[in-house]
Coordinates of C-alpha atoms and ligand atoms in Angstrom, one line a residue:
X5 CA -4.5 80.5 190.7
X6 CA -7.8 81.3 189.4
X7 CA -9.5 80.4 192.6
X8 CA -7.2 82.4 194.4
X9 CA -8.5 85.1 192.1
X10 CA -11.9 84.0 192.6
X11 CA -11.3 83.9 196.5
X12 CA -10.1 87.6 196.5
X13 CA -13.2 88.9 194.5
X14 CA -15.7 87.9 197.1
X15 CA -13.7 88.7 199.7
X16 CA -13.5 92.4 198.6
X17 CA -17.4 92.6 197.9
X18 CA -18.0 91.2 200.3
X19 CA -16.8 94.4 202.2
X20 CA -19.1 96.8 199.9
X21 CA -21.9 94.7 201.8
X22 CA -23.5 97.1 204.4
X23 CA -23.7 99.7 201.9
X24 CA -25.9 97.3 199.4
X25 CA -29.0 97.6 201.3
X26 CA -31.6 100.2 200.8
X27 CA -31.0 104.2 201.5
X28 CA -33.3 104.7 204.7
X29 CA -35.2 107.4 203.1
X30 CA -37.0 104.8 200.8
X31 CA -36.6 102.1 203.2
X32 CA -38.9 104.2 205.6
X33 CA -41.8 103.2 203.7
X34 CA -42.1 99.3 202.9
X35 CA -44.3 99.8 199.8
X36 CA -41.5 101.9 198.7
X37 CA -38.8 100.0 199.3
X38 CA -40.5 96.7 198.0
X39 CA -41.0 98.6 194.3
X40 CA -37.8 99.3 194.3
X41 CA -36.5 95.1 195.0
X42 CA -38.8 94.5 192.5
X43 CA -37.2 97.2 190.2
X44 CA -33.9 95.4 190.8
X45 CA -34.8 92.1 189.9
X46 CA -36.6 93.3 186.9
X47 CA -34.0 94.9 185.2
X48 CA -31.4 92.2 186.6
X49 CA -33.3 89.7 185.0
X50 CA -33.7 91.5 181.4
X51 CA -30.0 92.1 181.3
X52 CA -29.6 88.4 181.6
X53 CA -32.4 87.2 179.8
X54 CA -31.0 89.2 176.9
X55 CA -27.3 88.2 177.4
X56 CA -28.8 84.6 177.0
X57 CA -31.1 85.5 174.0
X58 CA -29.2 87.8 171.5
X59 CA -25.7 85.4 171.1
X60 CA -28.6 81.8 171.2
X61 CA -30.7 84.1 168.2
X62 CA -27.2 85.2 166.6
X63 CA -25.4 81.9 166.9
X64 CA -28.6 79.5 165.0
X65 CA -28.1 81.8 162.1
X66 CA -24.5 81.8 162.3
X67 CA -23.8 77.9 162.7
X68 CA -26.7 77.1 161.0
X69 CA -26.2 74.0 159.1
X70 CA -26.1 74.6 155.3
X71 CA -24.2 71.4 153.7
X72 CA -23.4 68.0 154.4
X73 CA -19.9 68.7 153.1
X74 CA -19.5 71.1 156.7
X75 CA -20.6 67.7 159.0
X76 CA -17.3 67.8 160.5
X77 CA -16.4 67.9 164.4
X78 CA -15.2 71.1 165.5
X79 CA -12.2 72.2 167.8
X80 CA -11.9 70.3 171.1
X81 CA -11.8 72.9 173.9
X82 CA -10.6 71.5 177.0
X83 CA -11.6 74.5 179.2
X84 CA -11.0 78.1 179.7
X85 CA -10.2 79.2 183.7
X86 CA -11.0 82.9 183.3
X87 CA -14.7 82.2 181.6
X88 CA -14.9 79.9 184.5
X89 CA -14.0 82.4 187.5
X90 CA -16.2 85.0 185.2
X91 CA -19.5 82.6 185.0
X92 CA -19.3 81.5 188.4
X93 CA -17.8 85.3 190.3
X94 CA -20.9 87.1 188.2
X95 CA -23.9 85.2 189.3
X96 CA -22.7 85.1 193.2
X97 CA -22.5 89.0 193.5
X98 CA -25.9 89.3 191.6
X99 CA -27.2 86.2 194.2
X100 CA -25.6 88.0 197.3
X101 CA -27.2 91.5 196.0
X102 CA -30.5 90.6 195.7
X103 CA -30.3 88.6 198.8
X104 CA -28.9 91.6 201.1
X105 CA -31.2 94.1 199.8
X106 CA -34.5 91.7 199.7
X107 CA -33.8 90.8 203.5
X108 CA -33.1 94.5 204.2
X109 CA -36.6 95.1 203.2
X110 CA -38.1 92.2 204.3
X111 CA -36.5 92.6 207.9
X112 CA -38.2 96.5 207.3
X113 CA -41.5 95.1 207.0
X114 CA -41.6 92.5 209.9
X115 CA -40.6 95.5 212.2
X116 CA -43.2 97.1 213.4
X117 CA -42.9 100.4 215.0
X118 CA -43.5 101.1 218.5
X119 CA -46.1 103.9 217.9
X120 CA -48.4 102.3 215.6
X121 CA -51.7 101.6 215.7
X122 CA -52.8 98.4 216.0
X123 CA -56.4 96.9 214.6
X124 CA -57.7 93.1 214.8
X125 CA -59.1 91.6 211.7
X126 CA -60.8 88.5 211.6
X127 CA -61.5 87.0 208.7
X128 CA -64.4 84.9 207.8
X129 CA -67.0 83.2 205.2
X130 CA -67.3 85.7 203.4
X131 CA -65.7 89.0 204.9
X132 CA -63.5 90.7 207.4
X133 CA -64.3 92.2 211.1
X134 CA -62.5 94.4 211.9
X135 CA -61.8 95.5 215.7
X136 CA -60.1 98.7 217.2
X137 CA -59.1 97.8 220.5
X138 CA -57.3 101.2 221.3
X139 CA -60.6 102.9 221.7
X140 CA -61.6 100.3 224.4
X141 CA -63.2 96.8 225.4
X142 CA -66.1 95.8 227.0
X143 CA -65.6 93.0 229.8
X144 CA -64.8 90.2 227.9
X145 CA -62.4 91.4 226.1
X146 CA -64.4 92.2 222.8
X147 CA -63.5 96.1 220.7
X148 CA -66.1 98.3 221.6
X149 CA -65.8 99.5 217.5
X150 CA -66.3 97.1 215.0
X151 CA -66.9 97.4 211.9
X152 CA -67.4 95.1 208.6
X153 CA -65.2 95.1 205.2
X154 CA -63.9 98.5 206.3
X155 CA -60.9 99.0 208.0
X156 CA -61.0 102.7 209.1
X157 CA -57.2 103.7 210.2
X158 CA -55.3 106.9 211.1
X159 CA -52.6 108.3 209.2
X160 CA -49.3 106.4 210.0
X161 CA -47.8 103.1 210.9
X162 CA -50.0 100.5 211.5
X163 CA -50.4 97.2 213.0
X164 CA -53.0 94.7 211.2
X165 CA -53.0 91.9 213.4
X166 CA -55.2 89.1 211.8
X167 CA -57.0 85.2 212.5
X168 CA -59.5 83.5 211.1
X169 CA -63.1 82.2 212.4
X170 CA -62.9 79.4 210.2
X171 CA -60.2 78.1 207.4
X172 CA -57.5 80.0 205.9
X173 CA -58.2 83.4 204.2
X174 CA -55.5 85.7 203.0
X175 CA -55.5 89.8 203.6
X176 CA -54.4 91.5 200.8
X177 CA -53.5 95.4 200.8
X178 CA -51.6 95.8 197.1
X179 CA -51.4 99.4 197.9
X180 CA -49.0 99.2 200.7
X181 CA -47.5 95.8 198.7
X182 CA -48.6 93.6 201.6
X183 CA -50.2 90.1 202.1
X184 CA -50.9 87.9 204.8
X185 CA -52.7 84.5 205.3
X186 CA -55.3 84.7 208.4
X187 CA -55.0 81.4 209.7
X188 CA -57.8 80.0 212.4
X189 CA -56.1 79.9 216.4
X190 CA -53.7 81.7 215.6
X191 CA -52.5 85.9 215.4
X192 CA -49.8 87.1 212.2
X193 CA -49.6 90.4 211.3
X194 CA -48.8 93.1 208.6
X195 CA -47.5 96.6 208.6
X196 CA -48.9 99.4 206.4
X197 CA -47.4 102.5 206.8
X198 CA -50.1 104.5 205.6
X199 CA -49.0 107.9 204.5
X200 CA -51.7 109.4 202.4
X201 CA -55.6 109.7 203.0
X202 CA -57.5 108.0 200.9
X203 CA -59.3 104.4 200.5
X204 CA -57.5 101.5 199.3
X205 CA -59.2 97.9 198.2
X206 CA -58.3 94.6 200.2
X207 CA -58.7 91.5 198.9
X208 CA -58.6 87.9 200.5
X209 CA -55.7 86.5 198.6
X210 CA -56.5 82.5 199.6
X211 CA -59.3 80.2 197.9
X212 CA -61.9 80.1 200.8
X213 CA -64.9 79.0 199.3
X214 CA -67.9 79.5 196.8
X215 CA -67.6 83.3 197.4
X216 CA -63.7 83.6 197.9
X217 CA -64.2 86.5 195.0
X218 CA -66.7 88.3 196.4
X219 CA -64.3 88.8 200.3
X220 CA -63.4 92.5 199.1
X221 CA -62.9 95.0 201.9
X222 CA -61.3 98.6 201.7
X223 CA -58.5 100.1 203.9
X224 CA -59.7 103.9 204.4
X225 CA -56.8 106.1 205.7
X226 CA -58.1 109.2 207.6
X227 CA -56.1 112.2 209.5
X228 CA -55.0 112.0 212.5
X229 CA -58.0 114.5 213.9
X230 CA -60.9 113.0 211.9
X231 CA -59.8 109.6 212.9
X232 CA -60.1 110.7 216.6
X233 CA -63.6 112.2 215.4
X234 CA -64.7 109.1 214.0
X235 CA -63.7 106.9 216.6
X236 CA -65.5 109.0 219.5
X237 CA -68.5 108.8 217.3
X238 CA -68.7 105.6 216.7
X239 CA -67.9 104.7 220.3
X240 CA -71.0 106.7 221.1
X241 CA -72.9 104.9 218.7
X242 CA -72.1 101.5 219.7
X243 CA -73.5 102.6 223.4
X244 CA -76.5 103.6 222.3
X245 CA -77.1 101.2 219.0
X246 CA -80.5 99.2 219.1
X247 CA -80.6 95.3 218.1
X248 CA -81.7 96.6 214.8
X249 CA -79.0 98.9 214.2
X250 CA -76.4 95.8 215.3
X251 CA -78.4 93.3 212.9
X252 CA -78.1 96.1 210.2
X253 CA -74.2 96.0 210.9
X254 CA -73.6 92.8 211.3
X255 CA -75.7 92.1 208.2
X256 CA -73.4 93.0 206.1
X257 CA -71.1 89.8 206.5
X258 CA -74.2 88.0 204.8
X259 CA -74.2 90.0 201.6
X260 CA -71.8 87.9 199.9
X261 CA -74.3 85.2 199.1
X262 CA -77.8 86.7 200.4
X263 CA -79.4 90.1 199.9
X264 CA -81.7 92.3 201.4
X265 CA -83.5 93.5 198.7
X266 CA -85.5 90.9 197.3
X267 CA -83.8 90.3 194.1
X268 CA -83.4 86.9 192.6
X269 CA -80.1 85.5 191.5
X270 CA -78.0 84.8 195.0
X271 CA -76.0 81.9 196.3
X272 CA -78.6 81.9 198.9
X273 CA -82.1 83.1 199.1
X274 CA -82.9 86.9 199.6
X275 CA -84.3 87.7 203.4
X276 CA -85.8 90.4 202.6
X277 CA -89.2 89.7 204.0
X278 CA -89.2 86.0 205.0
X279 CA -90.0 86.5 208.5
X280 CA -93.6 85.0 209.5
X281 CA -93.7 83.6 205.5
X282 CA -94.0 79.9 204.6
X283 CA -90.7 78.9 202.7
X284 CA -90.4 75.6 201.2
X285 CA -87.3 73.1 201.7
X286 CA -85.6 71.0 199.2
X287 CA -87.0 67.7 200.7
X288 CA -90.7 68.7 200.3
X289 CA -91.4 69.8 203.4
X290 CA -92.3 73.8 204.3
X291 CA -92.1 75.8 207.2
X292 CA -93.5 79.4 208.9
X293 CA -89.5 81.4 208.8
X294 CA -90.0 82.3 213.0
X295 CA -87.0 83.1 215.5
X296 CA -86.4 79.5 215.8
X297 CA -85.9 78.3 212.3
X298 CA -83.9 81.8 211.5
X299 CA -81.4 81.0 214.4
X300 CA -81.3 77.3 212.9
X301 CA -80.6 78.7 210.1
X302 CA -77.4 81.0 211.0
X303 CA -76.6 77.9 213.5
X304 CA -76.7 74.8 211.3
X305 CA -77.6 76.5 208.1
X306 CA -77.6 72.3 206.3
X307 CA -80.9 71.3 208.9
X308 CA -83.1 72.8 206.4
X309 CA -82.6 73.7 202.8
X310 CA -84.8 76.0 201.0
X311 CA -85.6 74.9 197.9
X312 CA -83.7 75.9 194.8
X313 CA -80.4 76.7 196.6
X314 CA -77.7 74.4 197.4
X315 CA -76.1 73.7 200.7
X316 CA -73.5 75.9 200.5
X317 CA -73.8 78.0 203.8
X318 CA -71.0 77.5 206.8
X319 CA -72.3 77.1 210.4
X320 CA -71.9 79.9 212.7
X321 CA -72.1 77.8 215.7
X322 CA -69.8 80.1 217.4
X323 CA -72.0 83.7 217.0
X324 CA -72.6 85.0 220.0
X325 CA -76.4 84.7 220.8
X326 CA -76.5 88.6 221.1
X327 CA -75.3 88.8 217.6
X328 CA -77.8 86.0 216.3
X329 CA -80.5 87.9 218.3
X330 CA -79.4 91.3 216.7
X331 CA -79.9 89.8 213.0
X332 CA -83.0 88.4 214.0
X333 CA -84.3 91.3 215.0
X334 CA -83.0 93.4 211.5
X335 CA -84.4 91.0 209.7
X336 CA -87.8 91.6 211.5
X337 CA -87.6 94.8 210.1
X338 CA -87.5 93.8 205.9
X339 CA -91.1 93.9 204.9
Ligands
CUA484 CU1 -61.4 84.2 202.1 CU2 -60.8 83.7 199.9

């Protein structure tokens, strides 16, 4: 009988279903629609947690034992078939509620719209590239617009597609309650919909490494027209940039463990002004800082370490030599 019951209940929830998900007005937004799951659960969880606690608090007074003279056995209950059907009927709608409107969202946020934007991040010891293949590719393929740690997008949906150059990072936007790892060979990808201007801080969400904390970033969410402004800019730039103005760019991936102003204290030695300057190496042994030992250095950073600093630097063995050449010649240019 009672399973009949039982049988019955789910049956007729389970018709209520389709309308359990999310209304689309909040499901239009993931962010949204995720604060609101979370909602849910929160005050599902505190409704239970204090069905649990108040009768376990009120019952150790209650039955608490007073006298020996009360040791006796209590009344032998053999069972009770509506608790049962209750204890067993209320936990599977609160499972298959959560469950329906955590997938609804979930599918939400692995949709991503037709007219986004899309944007390439790769991420890297210590920092994110990011690359805006809409506004054009040179001949192999590469974004004409790059940039470093900043991920300039247009108001709307986008598309974060992301890898890795070397282990596993994790891109982190808690504004738009997404996270991603960025895993090396191969592509995933996030959705923002980013409604409102402004500038939002990433964060790489995996243990990567001696500077994991310091692999910040910011997502900055510009309108429509100053995006297109921007962009044309900076494609203008990028034609006309000198190997300076590259190395000044690409620079900034270093500043997680070096700096460029002289100041003591890094992971790794400052650069500011080591070129044509004698630097001295952990095993004794000293050398003029020329082209060669700097492109060593970015290469197979463990050849040669400078004394006082441990060997903590990852190889770039895969920089393009027009990048290396670039940072060379920046680095020229600190006196
Ligand atoms: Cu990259 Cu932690």
């Amino acid at each position: 009988m009672g399973r009949v019951v039982l049988f019955f209940l789910l049956i007729s929830f389970a018709m209520t279903l389709p309308s359990l998900g999310i209304a689309e007005e909040i499901l239009e937004d993931p962010a949204k629609a995720w604060e609101r799951g979370y909602q849910l659960w929160l005050y599902i969880s505190v409704v239970i947690w204090l069905t649990v606690m108040i009768p376990l608090i009120w019952f150790s007074f209650k039955y608490k034992r007073k006298k020996p003279t009360r040791d006796v056995d209590g009344e032998y209950i053999k069972g009770n078939a509506g608790l049962e059907i209750l204890w067993t009927a209320i936990p599977t709608i609160i499972v298959i509620v959560l469950a329906v409107q955590t997938w609804t969202v979930f599918d939400k946020l692995r949709r991503v719209p037709e007219d986004a934007y899309t944007v390439k991040v790769e991420g890297y010891q210590f920092g994110f590239d990011m690359n805006y293949p809409e506004e054009g590719t040179d001949d192999k393929g590469d974004s004409i617009i790059k940039t470093t740690n900043e991920l300039i997008v247009p108001q709307g949906p986008v598309r974060v597609m992301l890898t890795s150059r070397d282990v596993i990072h994790s891109f982190y936007v808690p504004h738009f309650k997404t996270k991603e790892d960025m895993i090396p060979g191969r592509w995933t990808y996030i959705y923002m919909l980013a409604k409102d201007p402004g500038t939002y801080p990433v964060y790489c969400a995996e243990y990567c490494g001696a500077s994991h904390s310091l692999m910040l970033a910011k997502v900055i969410v510009k309108p429509k027209e100053d995006f297109k402004q921007w962009a044309s800019s900076k494609t203008k730039a990028a034609a006309m940039q000198t190997p300076e103005q590259r190395g000044a760019e690409l620079i900034k991936a270093c500043l997680g463990c070096h700096n460029v102003t002289g100041e003591p204290g890094g992971i790794g030695p400052s650069l500011k002004g080591i070129v044509g300057h004698q630097t001295e190496f952990e095993d004794g042994t000293s050398a003029v800082v020329d082209e060669a030992y700097l492109k060593e250095s970015i290469v197979n950073p463990n050849a040669k370490i400078v004394k006082g600093y441990p060997a903590a630097m990852p190889p770039y063995a895969s920089m393009p030599e027009s990048d290396i050449n670039a940072i060379i010649s920046y680095l020229k240019t600190l006196k």
